[in-house]
Amino acid sequence: MTARARTPENQDELLEYRLSLRLGPVHARQRLGIEREAEAKVFGQDHSSFHLENWATAPGFIRTCLRMVGLWGRGQSNSRRLNTVHNHFQLPGLPEAFEGFRILHLTDLHVDMDEANLQAVLRQIEPLDYDLCVLTGDYRKLTWGPIEGALDGMARLRDGIKSKPYAVLGNHDSVRMVPALEDMGYQLLMNEMAPIERGGQTLYLAGVDDAHFFKVHNLHQAGDNIPAGGTSILLSHTPEIWREAAHAGYDVFLCGHTHGGQICLPGGIPVTLDSDCPRTLGRGYWRMNGMQGYTSPGSGTSVVNVRLNCPPEVTLHTLTRGPV
């Protein structure tokens, strides 16, 4: 007599069941468990690293300070004035069919933070021409609590993206968002790889779950099916795993998380990057251990919807075999 699987009895059980089928029981259980333990806490997992975004009084404190020095209005205006930044990756081994291939890179959108910013993002990407869209995490305003506002913003963003979007989660994102995001048409790469086909040739796009706070990334699982010599791109929310990724053999590393500092000193010098990595990886193009990377300062804001000396951006990466 065959035992019948127990049917989930409520929405929470149904979600956990669906996540278990999608991610595997261990990944789903681990991510959900850490989320529940960490919600609304000020300190990280080891209680030794302070996370400003979890400090309930931080927005009011920063807002008051900026108003006192007359920078609040300017900072808000800056946060809604996006740039389109063009970057090129020269990859001698790039398959010929991907010469000139363009990737729209969006990150740190925090879509439920500021409606005016979301509208600015939609206006900025509308005229752009690209072959692929990738998103590197942090779609929600807070690191805990409801997900509905972020999902509503991501649905509207999906309507504005022309190609199939591939995405990874950040430290602000709940794994509970995965089913809804995938129902919208986003393909989440949860320690997974998706082959991108063009003209009979293949580009290998891998993505890992958040490596900053949840630390549930698995580069081996994401990349084990990439053939030797295949051109590969890794999506990660944070640049912090750059060394592991370089030694794993990835060609290109796309990430965000740092916001480029968001509130910077004159000259774009960040006060903090909230990231355990060299400052040279905090914003823009970089090269480490033979791997090329790009850390986008992102399109949105965290804690307060203000930017100073650090403009938000959407990024267009172009892949090429030869010199630009």
PDB file of C-alpha atoms in Angstrom:
ATOM      1  CA  MET A   1       0.000   0.000   0.000  1.00  0.00           C
ATOM      2  CA  THR A   2       1.535   3.322  -1.077  1.00  0.00           C
ATOM      3  CA  ALA A   3       1.609   6.194   1.441  1.00  0.00           C
ATOM      4  CA  ARG A   4      -0.075   9.333   0.159  1.00  0.00           C
ATOM      5  CA  ALA A   5       1.777  12.671   0.523  1.00  0.00           C
ATOM      6  CA  ARG A   6       0.131  15.028   3.010  1.00  0.00           C
ATOM      7  CA  THR A   7      -1.646  17.940   1.336  1.00  0.00           C
ATOM      8  CA  PRO A   8      -0.553  21.403   2.609  1.00  0.00           C
ATOM      9  CA  GLU A   9      -3.322  22.778   4.828  1.00  0.00           C
ATOM     10  CA  ASN A  10      -2.772  26.570   4.624  1.00  0.00           C
ATOM     11  CA  GLN A  11      -1.051  29.249   2.569  1.00  0.00           C
ATOM     12  CA  ASP A  12       2.190  29.134   4.592  1.00  0.00           C
ATOM     13  CA  GLU A  13       2.430  25.370   4.246  1.00  0.00           C
ATOM     14  CA  LEU A  14       1.598  25.599   0.542  1.00  0.00           C
ATOM     15  CA  LEU A  15       4.363  28.168   0.020  1.00  0.00           C
ATOM     16  CA  GLU A  16       6.901  26.047   1.901  1.00  0.00           C
ATOM     17  CA  TYR A  17       5.847  23.003  -0.103  1.00  0.00           C
ATOM     18  CA  ARG A  18       6.252  24.892  -3.381  1.00  0.00           C
ATOM     19  CA  LEU A  19       9.652  26.254  -2.344  1.00  0.00           C
ATOM     20  CA  SER A  20      10.776  22.771  -1.340  1.00  0.00           C
ATOM     21  CA  LEU A  21       9.864  21.471  -4.783  1.00  0.00           C
ATOM     22  CA  ARG A  22      11.533  24.442  -6.528  1.00  0.00           C
ATOM     23  CA  LEU A  23      14.759  24.739  -4.517  1.00  0.00           C
ATOM     24  CA  GLY A  24      15.103  21.390  -2.821  1.00  0.00           C
ATOM     25  CA  PRO A  25      14.134  20.816   0.822  1.00  0.00           C
ATOM     26  CA  VAL A  26      17.502  21.754   2.340  1.00  0.00           C
ATOM     27  CA  HIS A  27      17.907  25.103   0.541  1.00  0.00           C
ATOM     28  CA  ALA A  28      14.273  26.052   1.214  1.00  0.00           C
ATOM     29  CA  ARG A  29      14.445  25.043   4.888  1.00  0.00           C
ATOM     30  CA  GLN A  30      17.779  26.828   5.419  1.00  0.00           C
ATOM     31  CA  ARG A  31      16.724  30.109   3.784  1.00  0.00           C
ATOM     32  CA  LEU A  32      13.326  30.217   5.505  1.00  0.00           C
ATOM     33  CA  GLY A  33      14.856  29.349   8.869  1.00  0.00           C
ATOM     34  CA  ILE A  34      17.454  32.125   8.696  1.00  0.00           C
ATOM     35  CA  GLU A  35      14.786  34.621   7.596  1.00  0.00           C
ATOM     36  CA  ARG A  36      12.562  33.787  10.549  1.00  0.00           C
ATOM     37  CA  GLU A  37      15.439  34.005  12.997  1.00  0.00           C
ATOM     38  CA  ALA A  38      16.724  37.298  11.607  1.00  0.00           C
ATOM     39  CA  GLU A  39      13.500  39.269  11.079  1.00  0.00           C
ATOM     40  CA  ALA A  40      13.547  42.674  12.724  1.00  0.00           C
ATOM     41  CA  LYS A  41      16.898  42.117  14.422  1.00  0.00           C
ATOM     42  CA  VAL A  42      19.434  44.929  14.410  1.00  0.00           C
ATOM     43  CA  PHE A  43      22.481  42.662  14.259  1.00  0.00           C
ATOM     44  CA  GLY A  44      23.566  40.050  11.756  1.00  0.00           C
ATOM     45  CA  GLN A  45      23.873  36.320  12.295  1.00  0.00           C
ATOM     46  CA  ASP A  46      26.960  36.540  14.503  1.00  0.00           C
ATOM     47  CA  HIS A  47      25.676  39.630  16.398  1.00  0.00           C
ATOM     48  CA  SER A  48      28.939  41.370  15.606  1.00  0.00           C
ATOM     49  CA  SER A  49      28.188  43.237  12.367  1.00  0.00           C
ATOM     50  CA  PHE A  50      25.813  46.187  12.512  1.00  0.00           C
ATOM     51  CA  HIS A  51      23.230  46.525   9.749  1.00  0.00           C
ATOM     52  CA  LEU A  52      22.011  50.114   9.398  1.00  0.00           C
ATOM     53  CA  GLU A  53      18.956  49.095   7.361  1.00  0.00           C
ATOM     54  CA  ASN A  54      17.616  47.150  10.366  1.00  0.00           C
ATOM     55  CA  TRP A  55      17.888  50.066  12.782  1.00  0.00           C
ATOM     56  CA  ALA A  56      14.290  51.311  13.121  1.00  0.00           C
ATOM     57  CA  THR A  57      15.234  54.916  13.937  1.00  0.00           C
ATOM     58  CA  ALA A  58      17.910  55.245  11.232  1.00  0.00           C
ATOM     59  CA  PRO A  59      15.711  56.842   8.530  1.00  0.00           C
ATOM     60  CA  GLY A  60      14.452  59.589  10.856  1.00  0.00           C
ATOM     61  CA  PHE A  61      17.909  60.279  12.243  1.00  0.00           C
ATOM     62  CA  ILE A  62      19.541  60.556   8.803  1.00  0.00           C
ATOM     63  CA  ARG A  63      16.642  62.607   7.435  1.00  0.00           C
ATOM     64  CA  THR A  64      16.930  65.080  10.333  1.00  0.00           C
ATOM     65  CA  CYS A  65      20.701  65.419   9.855  1.00  0.00           C
ATOM     66  CA  LEU A  66      20.346  66.062   6.111  1.00  0.00           C
ATOM     67  CA  ARG A  67      17.617  68.634   6.638  1.00  0.00           C
ATOM     68  CA  MET A  68      19.758  70.441   9.208  1.00  0.00           C
ATOM     69  CA  VAL A  69      22.539  70.879   6.645  1.00  0.00           C
ATOM     70  CA  GLY A  70      20.148  71.653   3.764  1.00  0.00           C
ATOM     71  CA  LEU A  71      20.827  68.522   1.711  1.00  0.00           C
ATOM     72  CA  TRP A  72      17.561  66.598   2.024  1.00  0.00           C
ATOM     73  CA  GLY A  73      15.795  68.042  -1.021  1.00  0.00           C
ATOM     74  CA  ARG A  74      18.867  67.847  -3.225  1.00  0.00           C
ATOM     75  CA  GLY A  75      19.502  64.255  -2.151  1.00  0.00           C
ATOM     76  CA  GLN A  76      15.944  63.206  -2.984  1.00  0.00           C
ATOM     77  CA  SER A  77      16.154  64.852  -6.391  1.00  0.00           C
ATOM     78  CA  ASN A  78      19.486  63.112  -7.048  1.00  0.00           C
ATOM     79  CA  SER A  79      17.976  59.711  -6.208  1.00  0.00           C
ATOM     80  CA  ARG A  80      15.374  60.111  -8.970  1.00  0.00           C
ATOM     81  CA  ARG A  81      17.791  61.314 -11.660  1.00  0.00           C
ATOM     82  CA  LEU A  82      19.179  58.137 -13.219  1.00  0.00           C
ATOM     83  CA  ASN A  83      22.043  57.712 -15.663  1.00  0.00           C
ATOM     84  CA  THR A  84      22.409  55.049 -18.336  1.00  0.00           C
ATOM     85  CA  VAL A  85      25.996  53.849 -18.046  1.00  0.00           C
ATOM     86  CA  HIS A  86      27.644  51.887 -20.874  1.00  0.00           C
ATOM     87  CA  ASN A  87      30.295  49.280 -20.068  1.00  0.00           C
ATOM     88  CA  HIS A  88      32.180  46.872 -22.331  1.00  0.00           C
ATOM     89  CA  PHE A  89      33.614  43.449 -21.496  1.00  0.00           C
ATOM     90  CA  GLN A  90      36.350  42.262 -23.850  1.00  0.00           C
ATOM     91  CA  LEU A  91      36.259  38.448 -23.929  1.00  0.00           C
ATOM     92  CA  PRO A  92      38.585  36.844 -26.505  1.00  0.00           C
ATOM     93  CA  GLY A  93      36.825  33.485 -26.113  1.00  0.00           C
ATOM     94  CA  LEU A  94      33.353  34.899 -26.636  1.00  0.00           C
ATOM     95  CA  PRO A  95      31.361  32.846 -29.189  1.00  0.00           C
ATOM     96  CA  GLU A  96      31.065  34.791 -32.441  1.00  0.00           C
ATOM     97  CA  ALA A  97      27.267  34.755 -32.293  1.00  0.00           C
ATOM     98  CA  PHE A  98      27.443  36.879 -29.129  1.00  0.00           C
ATOM     99  CA  GLU A  99      29.620  39.636 -30.574  1.00  0.00           C
ATOM    100  CA  GLY A 100      27.961  42.907 -29.564  1.00  0.00           C
ATOM    101  CA  PHE A 101      25.516  41.149 -27.219  1.00  0.00           C
ATOM    102  CA  ARG A 102      23.945  43.714 -24.870  1.00  0.00           C
ATOM    103  CA  ILE A 103      22.890  43.056 -21.291  1.00  0.00           C
ATOM    104  CA  LEU A 104      20.710  45.424 -19.292  1.00  0.00           C
ATOM    105  CA  HIS A 105      21.791  45.220 -15.647  1.00  0.00           C
ATOM    106  CA  LEU A 106      19.411  46.390 -12.909  1.00  0.00           C
ATOM    107  CA  THR A 107      20.057  46.091  -9.195  1.00  0.00           C
ATOM    108  CA  ASP A 108      19.095  47.371  -5.737  1.00  0.00           C
ATOM    109  CA  LEU A 109      15.774  48.681  -6.978  1.00  0.00           C
ATOM    110  CA  HIS A 110      13.975  48.626  -3.605  1.00  0.00           C
ATOM    111  CA  VAL A 111      10.795  49.136  -5.629  1.00  0.00           C
ATOM    112  CA  ASP A 112       8.528  49.797  -2.622  1.00  0.00           C
ATOM    113  CA  MET A 113      10.832  52.495  -1.230  1.00  0.00           C
ATOM    114  CA  ASP A 114       9.896  55.444  -3.459  1.00  0.00           C
ATOM    115  CA  GLU A 115       7.253  55.453  -6.193  1.00  0.00           C
ATOM    116  CA  ALA A 116       8.921  58.389  -7.964  1.00  0.00           C
ATOM    117  CA  ASN A 117      12.160  56.414  -8.224  1.00  0.00           C
ATOM    118  CA  LEU A 118      10.394  53.372  -9.686  1.00  0.00           C
ATOM    119  CA  GLN A 119       8.738  55.577 -12.292  1.00  0.00           C
ATOM    120  CA  ALA A 120      12.153  57.073 -13.118  1.00  0.00           C
ATOM    121  CA  VAL A 121      13.573  53.580 -13.654  1.00  0.00           C
ATOM    122  CA  LEU A 122      10.719  52.659 -15.983  1.00  0.00           C
ATOM    123  CA  ARG A 123      11.255  55.843 -18.003  1.00  0.00           C
ATOM    124  CA  GLN A 124      15.012  55.240 -18.174  1.00  0.00           C
ATOM    125  CA  ILE A 125      14.823  51.700 -19.535  1.00  0.00           C
ATOM    126  CA  GLU A 126      11.929  52.253 -21.953  1.00  0.00           C
ATOM    127  CA  PRO A 127      14.018  53.502 -24.940  1.00  0.00           C
ATOM    128  CA  LEU A 128      16.954  51.147 -24.399  1.00  0.00           C
ATOM    129  CA  ASP A 129      17.872  48.354 -26.824  1.00  0.00           C
ATOM    130  CA  TYR A 130      19.260  45.152 -25.278  1.00  0.00           C
ATOM    131  CA  ASP A 131      19.325  41.380 -25.790  1.00  0.00           C
ATOM    132  CA  LEU A 132      19.043  40.216 -22.193  1.00  0.00           C
ATOM    133  CA  CYS A 133      18.060  41.705 -18.827  1.00  0.00           C
ATOM    134  CA  VAL A 134      19.617  40.620 -15.527  1.00  0.00           C
ATOM    135  CA  LEU A 135      18.748  41.759 -12.009  1.00  0.00           C
ATOM    136  CA  THR A 136      21.110  41.299  -9.068  1.00  0.00           C
ATOM    137  CA  GLY A 137      18.863  41.550  -6.043  1.00  0.00           C
ATOM    138  CA  ASP A 138      17.375  43.785  -3.366  1.00  0.00           C
ATOM    139  CA  TYR A 139      13.879  44.383  -4.685  1.00  0.00           C
ATOM    140  CA  ARG A 140      12.297  45.042  -1.261  1.00  0.00           C
ATOM    141  CA  LYS A 141      12.609  48.163   0.906  1.00  0.00           C
ATOM    142  CA  LEU A 142      13.074  46.396   4.236  1.00  0.00           C
ATOM    143  CA  THR A 143      14.910  43.236   5.226  1.00  0.00           C
ATOM    144  CA  TRP A 144      11.865  41.857   7.009  1.00  0.00           C
ATOM    145  CA  GLY A 145       8.090  41.979   6.945  1.00  0.00           C
ATOM    146  CA  PRO A 146       5.513  42.007   4.138  1.00  0.00           C
ATOM    147  CA  ILE A 147       6.468  41.250   0.548  1.00  0.00           C
ATOM    148  CA  GLU A 148       3.331  42.444  -1.232  1.00  0.00           C
ATOM    149  CA  GLY A 149       4.526  45.997  -1.918  1.00  0.00           C
ATOM    150  CA  ALA A 150       7.765  44.769  -3.455  1.00  0.00           C
ATOM    151  CA  LEU A 151       5.927  42.199  -5.568  1.00  0.00           C
ATOM    152  CA  ASP A 152       3.555  44.878  -6.876  1.00  0.00           C
ATOM    153  CA  GLY A 153       6.506  47.052  -7.915  1.00  0.00           C
ATOM    154  CA  MET A 154       8.294  44.106  -9.519  1.00  0.00           C
ATOM    155  CA  ALA A 155       5.167  43.260 -11.529  1.00  0.00           C
ATOM    156  CA  ARG A 156       5.087  46.787 -12.941  1.00  0.00           C
ATOM    157  CA  LEU A 157       8.822  46.626 -13.658  1.00  0.00           C
ATOM    158  CA  ARG A 158       8.330  43.306 -15.469  1.00  0.00           C
ATOM    159  CA  ASP A 159       5.891  45.027 -17.818  1.00  0.00           C
ATOM    160  CA  GLY A 160       8.644  47.504 -18.708  1.00  0.00           C
ATOM    161  CA  ILE A 161      11.351  44.911 -19.448  1.00  0.00           C
ATOM    162  CA  LYS A 162      11.443  43.847 -23.098  1.00  0.00           C
ATOM    163  CA  SER A 163      13.356  40.570 -22.902  1.00  0.00           C
ATOM    164  CA  LYS A 164      13.167  37.592 -20.551  1.00  0.00           C
ATOM    165  CA  PRO A 165      14.694  38.729 -17.232  1.00  0.00           C
ATOM    166  CA  TYR A 166      17.035  36.578 -15.136  1.00  0.00           C
ATOM    167  CA  ALA A 167      17.430  37.443 -11.464  1.00  0.00           C
ATOM    168  CA  VAL A 168      19.018  36.542  -8.144  1.00  0.00           C
ATOM    169  CA  LEU A 169      17.938  37.468  -4.618  1.00  0.00           C
ATOM    170  CA  GLY A 170      19.666  39.929  -2.298  1.00  0.00           C
ATOM    171  CA  ASN A 171      19.834  40.314   1.462  1.00  0.00           C
ATOM    172  CA  HIS A 172      16.630  42.422   1.454  1.00  0.00           C
ATOM    173  CA  ASP A 173      14.675  39.754  -0.406  1.00  0.00           C
ATOM    174  CA  SER A 174      12.603  36.993   1.111  1.00  0.00           C
ATOM    175  CA  VAL A 175      12.695  33.580  -0.503  1.00  0.00           C
ATOM    176  CA  ARG A 176       8.915  33.769  -0.140  1.00  0.00           C
ATOM    177  CA  MET A 177       9.018  36.108  -3.159  1.00  0.00           C
ATOM    178  CA  VAL A 178      10.377  33.437  -5.524  1.00  0.00           C
ATOM    179  CA  PRO A 179       7.107  31.767  -6.631  1.00  0.00           C
ATOM    180  CA  ALA A 180       5.375  35.093  -7.330  1.00  0.00           C
ATOM    181  CA  LEU A 181       8.385  36.511  -9.196  1.00  0.00           C
ATOM    182  CA  GLU A 182       8.617  33.417 -11.361  1.00  0.00           C
ATOM    183  CA  ASP A 183       4.880  33.554 -12.035  1.00  0.00           C
ATOM    184  CA  MET A 184       5.490  37.105 -13.375  1.00  0.00           C
ATOM    185  CA  GLY A 185       8.094  35.811 -15.827  1.00  0.00           C
ATOM    186  CA  TYR A 186      11.351  36.427 -13.976  1.00  0.00           C
ATOM    187  CA  GLN A 187      13.671  33.405 -14.045  1.00  0.00           C
ATOM    188  CA  LEU A 188      15.339  33.185 -10.641  1.00  0.00           C
ATOM    189  CA  LEU A 189      18.794  31.624 -10.599  1.00  0.00           C
ATOM    190  CA  MET A 190      19.017  30.053  -7.157  1.00  0.00           C
ATOM    191  CA  ASN A 191      22.499  28.515  -7.334  1.00  0.00           C
ATOM    192  CA  GLU A 192      21.647  27.546 -10.900  1.00  0.00           C
ATOM    193  CA  MET A 193      22.812  28.026 -14.477  1.00  0.00           C
ATOM    194  CA  ALA A 194      20.794  28.896 -17.587  1.00  0.00           C
ATOM    195  CA  PRO A 195      22.341  28.413 -21.051  1.00  0.00           C
ATOM    196  CA  ILE A 196      21.646  31.356 -23.364  1.00  0.00           C
ATOM    197  CA  GLU A 197      21.420  30.236 -27.012  1.00  0.00           C
ATOM    198  CA  ARG A 198      22.155  32.451 -30.012  1.00  0.00           C
ATOM    199  CA  GLY A 199      23.022  31.431 -33.552  1.00  0.00           C
ATOM    200  CA  GLY A 200      23.724  27.845 -32.531  1.00  0.00           C
ATOM    201  CA  GLN A 201      26.208  28.924 -29.859  1.00  0.00           C
ATOM    202  CA  THR A 202      25.906  29.190 -26.082  1.00  0.00           C
ATOM    203  CA  LEU A 203      26.667  31.662 -23.308  1.00  0.00           C
ATOM    204  CA  TYR A 204      26.430  30.315 -19.761  1.00  0.00           C
ATOM    205  CA  LEU A 205      24.574  32.496 -17.235  1.00  0.00           C
ATOM    206  CA  ALA A 206      24.836  31.397 -13.610  1.00  0.00           C
ATOM    207  CA  GLY A 207      23.392  32.951 -10.473  1.00  0.00           C
ATOM    208  CA  VAL A 208      23.705  32.410  -6.728  1.00  0.00           C
ATOM    209  CA  ASP A 209      21.449  33.124  -3.770  1.00  0.00           C
ATOM    210  CA  ASP A 210      22.437  35.917  -1.367  1.00  0.00           C
ATOM    211  CA  ALA A 211      26.039  35.675  -0.145  1.00  0.00           C
ATOM    212  CA  HIS A 212      26.025  38.794   2.048  1.00  0.00           C
ATOM    213  CA  PHE A 213      23.724  37.964   4.957  1.00  0.00           C
ATOM    214  CA  PHE A 214      21.981  34.657   4.309  1.00  0.00           C
ATOM    215  CA  LYS A 215      25.176  33.066   2.922  1.00  0.00           C
ATOM    216  CA  VAL A 216      23.242  30.410   1.038  1.00  0.00           C
ATOM    217  CA  HIS A 217      25.261  30.791  -2.174  1.00  0.00           C
ATOM    218  CA  ASN A 218      26.698  27.697  -3.831  1.00  0.00           C
ATOM    219  CA  LEU A 219      29.120  28.418  -6.668  1.00  0.00           C
ATOM    220  CA  HIS A 220      29.771  24.733  -7.301  1.00  0.00           C
ATOM    221  CA  GLN A 221      26.113  23.912  -7.792  1.00  0.00           C
ATOM    222  CA  ALA A 222      25.684  26.969 -10.016  1.00  0.00           C
ATOM    223  CA  GLY A 223      28.649  26.213 -12.240  1.00  0.00           C
ATOM    224  CA  ASP A 224      29.224  22.458 -12.349  1.00  0.00           C
ATOM    225  CA  ASN A 225      27.426  22.099 -15.686  1.00  0.00           C
ATOM    226  CA  ILE A 226      29.368  24.858 -17.442  1.00  0.00           C
ATOM    227  CA  PRO A 227      31.724  23.112 -19.891  1.00  0.00           C
ATOM    228  CA  ALA A 228      35.433  23.828 -19.848  1.00  0.00           C
ATOM    229  CA  GLY A 229      36.161  26.752 -22.162  1.00  0.00           C
ATOM    230  CA  GLY A 230      32.565  27.978 -22.112  1.00  0.00           C
ATOM    231  CA  THR A 231      32.108  31.734 -21.644  1.00  0.00           C
ATOM    232  CA  SER A 232      30.358  32.280 -18.328  1.00  0.00           C
ATOM    233  CA  ILE A 233      28.690  35.161 -16.491  1.00  0.00           C
ATOM    234  CA  LEU A 234      27.899  34.985 -12.776  1.00  0.00           C
ATOM    235  CA  LEU A 235      25.118  36.995 -11.129  1.00  0.00           C
ATOM    236  CA  SER A 236      25.616  37.675  -7.434  1.00  0.00           C
ATOM    237  CA  HIS A 237      23.953  40.246  -5.255  1.00  0.00           C
ATOM    238  CA  THR A 238      27.223  41.212  -3.569  1.00  0.00           C
ATOM    239  CA  PRO A 239      30.848  41.489  -4.759  1.00  0.00           C
ATOM    240  CA  GLU A 240      32.022  39.803  -1.543  1.00  0.00           C
ATOM    241  CA  ILE A 241      32.510  36.379  -3.178  1.00  0.00           C
ATOM    242  CA  TRP A 242      34.775  37.731  -5.933  1.00  0.00           C
ATOM    243  CA  ARG A 243      37.755  35.580  -4.895  1.00  0.00           C
ATOM    244  CA  GLU A 244      35.745  32.347  -4.827  1.00  0.00           C
ATOM    245  CA  ALA A 245      34.151  33.180  -8.174  1.00  0.00           C
ATOM    246  CA  ALA A 246      37.472  33.988  -9.848  1.00  0.00           C
ATOM    247  CA  HIS A 247      39.019  30.703  -8.733  1.00  0.00           C
ATOM    248  CA  ALA A 248      35.877  28.869  -9.866  1.00  0.00           C
ATOM    249  CA  GLY A 249      36.651  30.114 -13.375  1.00  0.00           C
ATOM    250  CA  TYR A 250      33.862  32.572 -14.136  1.00  0.00           C
ATOM    251  CA  ASP A 251      34.690  35.080 -16.878  1.00  0.00           C
ATOM    252  CA  VAL A 252      32.355  37.928 -15.858  1.00  0.00           C
ATOM    253  CA  PHE A 253      30.886  38.818 -12.451  1.00  0.00           C
ATOM    254  CA  LEU A 254      27.874  41.150 -12.219  1.00  0.00           C
ATOM    255  CA  CYS A 255      26.673  42.424  -8.847  1.00  0.00           C
ATOM    256  CA  GLY A 256      25.347  45.326  -6.809  1.00  0.00           C
ATOM    257  CA  HIS A 257      24.595  45.647  -3.070  1.00  0.00           C
ATOM    258  CA  THR A 258      26.993  48.489  -2.242  1.00  0.00           C
ATOM    259  CA  HIS A 259      24.848  51.296  -3.756  1.00  0.00           C
ATOM    260  CA  GLY A 260      28.281  52.781  -4.511  1.00  0.00           C
ATOM    261  CA  GLY A 261      28.011  54.202  -0.983  1.00  0.00           C
ATOM    262  CA  GLN A 262      24.735  56.055  -1.798  1.00  0.00           C
ATOM    263  CA  ILE A 263      25.680  58.985   0.463  1.00  0.00           C
ATOM    264  CA  CYS A 264      29.257  59.844  -0.468  1.00  0.00           C
ATOM    265  CA  LEU A 265      31.756  62.548   0.278  1.00  0.00           C
ATOM    266  CA  PRO A 266      32.711  64.978  -2.512  1.00  0.00           C
ATOM    267  CA  GLY A 267      34.534  63.094  -5.237  1.00  0.00           C
ATOM    268  CA  GLY A 268      32.267  60.082  -4.792  1.00  0.00           C
ATOM    269  CA  ILE A 269      34.175  58.731  -1.786  1.00  0.00           C
ATOM    270  CA  PRO A 270      31.828  56.308   0.009  1.00  0.00           C
ATOM    271  CA  VAL A 271      31.356  56.582   3.758  1.00  0.00           C
ATOM    272  CA  THR A 272      30.455  52.878   3.839  1.00  0.00           C
ATOM    273  CA  LEU A 273      29.919  50.111   1.295  1.00  0.00           C
ATOM    274  CA  ASP A 274      28.437  47.610   3.788  1.00  0.00           C
ATOM    275  CA  SER A 275      30.480  44.955   2.048  1.00  0.00           C
ATOM    276  CA  ASP A 276      33.514  42.902   3.042  1.00  0.00           C
ATOM    277  CA  CYS A 277      35.595  43.464  -0.081  1.00  0.00           C
ATOM    278  CA  PRO A 278      38.325  45.781  -1.405  1.00  0.00           C
ATOM    279  CA  ARG A 279      37.078  49.313  -2.016  1.00  0.00           C
ATOM    280  CA  THR A 280      38.112  49.019  -5.661  1.00  0.00           C
ATOM    281  CA  LEU A 281      35.175  46.612  -6.045  1.00  0.00           C
ATOM    282  CA  GLY A 282      32.683  49.076  -4.565  1.00  0.00           C
ATOM    283  CA  ARG A 283      31.512  50.598  -7.812  1.00  0.00           C
ATOM    284  CA  GLY A 284      31.962  50.225 -11.561  1.00  0.00           C
ATOM    285  CA  TYR A 285      34.286  48.042 -13.651  1.00  0.00           C
ATOM    286  CA  TRP A 286      37.049  46.012 -12.044  1.00  0.00           C
ATOM    287  CA  ARG A 287      39.335  43.084 -12.778  1.00  0.00           C
ATOM    288  CA  MET A 288      40.553  40.588 -10.180  1.00  0.00           C
ATOM    289  CA  ASN A 289      42.501  37.339 -10.601  1.00  0.00           C
ATOM    290  CA  GLY A 290      41.749  37.264 -14.332  1.00  0.00           C
ATOM    291  CA  MET A 291      37.999  37.739 -13.866  1.00  0.00           C
ATOM    292  CA  GLN A 292      36.250  40.907 -15.036  1.00  0.00           C
ATOM    293  CA  GLY A 293      33.479  42.351 -12.921  1.00  0.00           C
ATOM    294  CA  TYR A 294      31.075  45.224 -12.570  1.00  0.00           C
ATOM    295  CA  THR A 295      29.495  46.478  -9.356  1.00  0.00           C
ATOM    296  CA  SER A 296      26.512  48.656 -10.164  1.00  0.00           C
ATOM    297  CA  PRO A 297      25.646  51.398  -7.650  1.00  0.00           C
ATOM    298  CA  GLY A 298      22.041  50.466  -8.363  1.00  0.00           C
ATOM    299  CA  SER A 299      18.907  52.312  -9.325  1.00  0.00           C
ATOM    300  CA  GLY A 300      17.184  52.640  -5.959  1.00  0.00           C
ATOM    301  CA  THR A 301      17.950  53.643  -2.399  1.00  0.00           C
ATOM    302  CA  SER A 302      17.970  52.041   1.026  1.00  0.00           C
ATOM    303  CA  VAL A 303      17.202  53.462   4.493  1.00  0.00           C
ATOM    304  CA  VAL A 304      16.446  56.924   3.036  1.00  0.00           C
ATOM    305  CA  ASN A 305      15.558  57.851  -0.561  1.00  0.00           C
ATOM    306  CA  VAL A 306      18.555  60.148  -0.895  1.00  0.00           C
ATOM    307  CA  ARG A 307      21.783  60.074  -2.905  1.00  0.00           C
ATOM    308  CA  LEU A 308      24.718  62.427  -2.594  1.00  0.00           C
ATOM    309  CA  ASN A 309      27.784  62.379  -4.880  1.00  0.00           C
ATOM    310  CA  CYS A 310      26.685  58.931  -6.079  1.00  0.00           C
ATOM    311  CA  PRO A 311      24.151  58.975  -8.940  1.00  0.00           C
ATOM    312  CA  PRO A 312      21.902  55.959  -9.504  1.00  0.00           C
ATOM    313  CA  GLU A 313      22.201  54.094 -12.774  1.00  0.00           C
ATOM    314  CA  VAL A 314      20.948  51.436 -15.104  1.00  0.00           C
ATOM    315  CA  THR A 315      23.828  49.698 -16.841  1.00  0.00           C
ATOM    316  CA  LEU A 316      24.193  48.423 -20.400  1.00  0.00           C
ATOM    317  CA  HIS A 317      27.011  45.890 -20.767  1.00  0.00           C
ATOM    318  CA  THR A 318      28.234  45.032 -24.256  1.00  0.00           C
ATOM    319  CA  LEU A 319      30.180  41.821 -24.865  1.00  0.00           C
ATOM    320  CA  THR A 320      32.890  41.893 -27.500  1.00  0.00           C
ATOM    321  CA  ARG A 321      35.747  39.635 -28.659  1.00  0.00           C
ATOM    322  CA  GLY A 322      38.154  42.399 -29.564  1.00  0.00           C
ATOM    323  CA  PRO A 323      39.259  45.825 -28.335  1.00  0.00           C
ATOM    324  CA  VAL A 324      36.570  48.457 -27.979  1.00  0.00           C
TER     325      VAL A 324
END
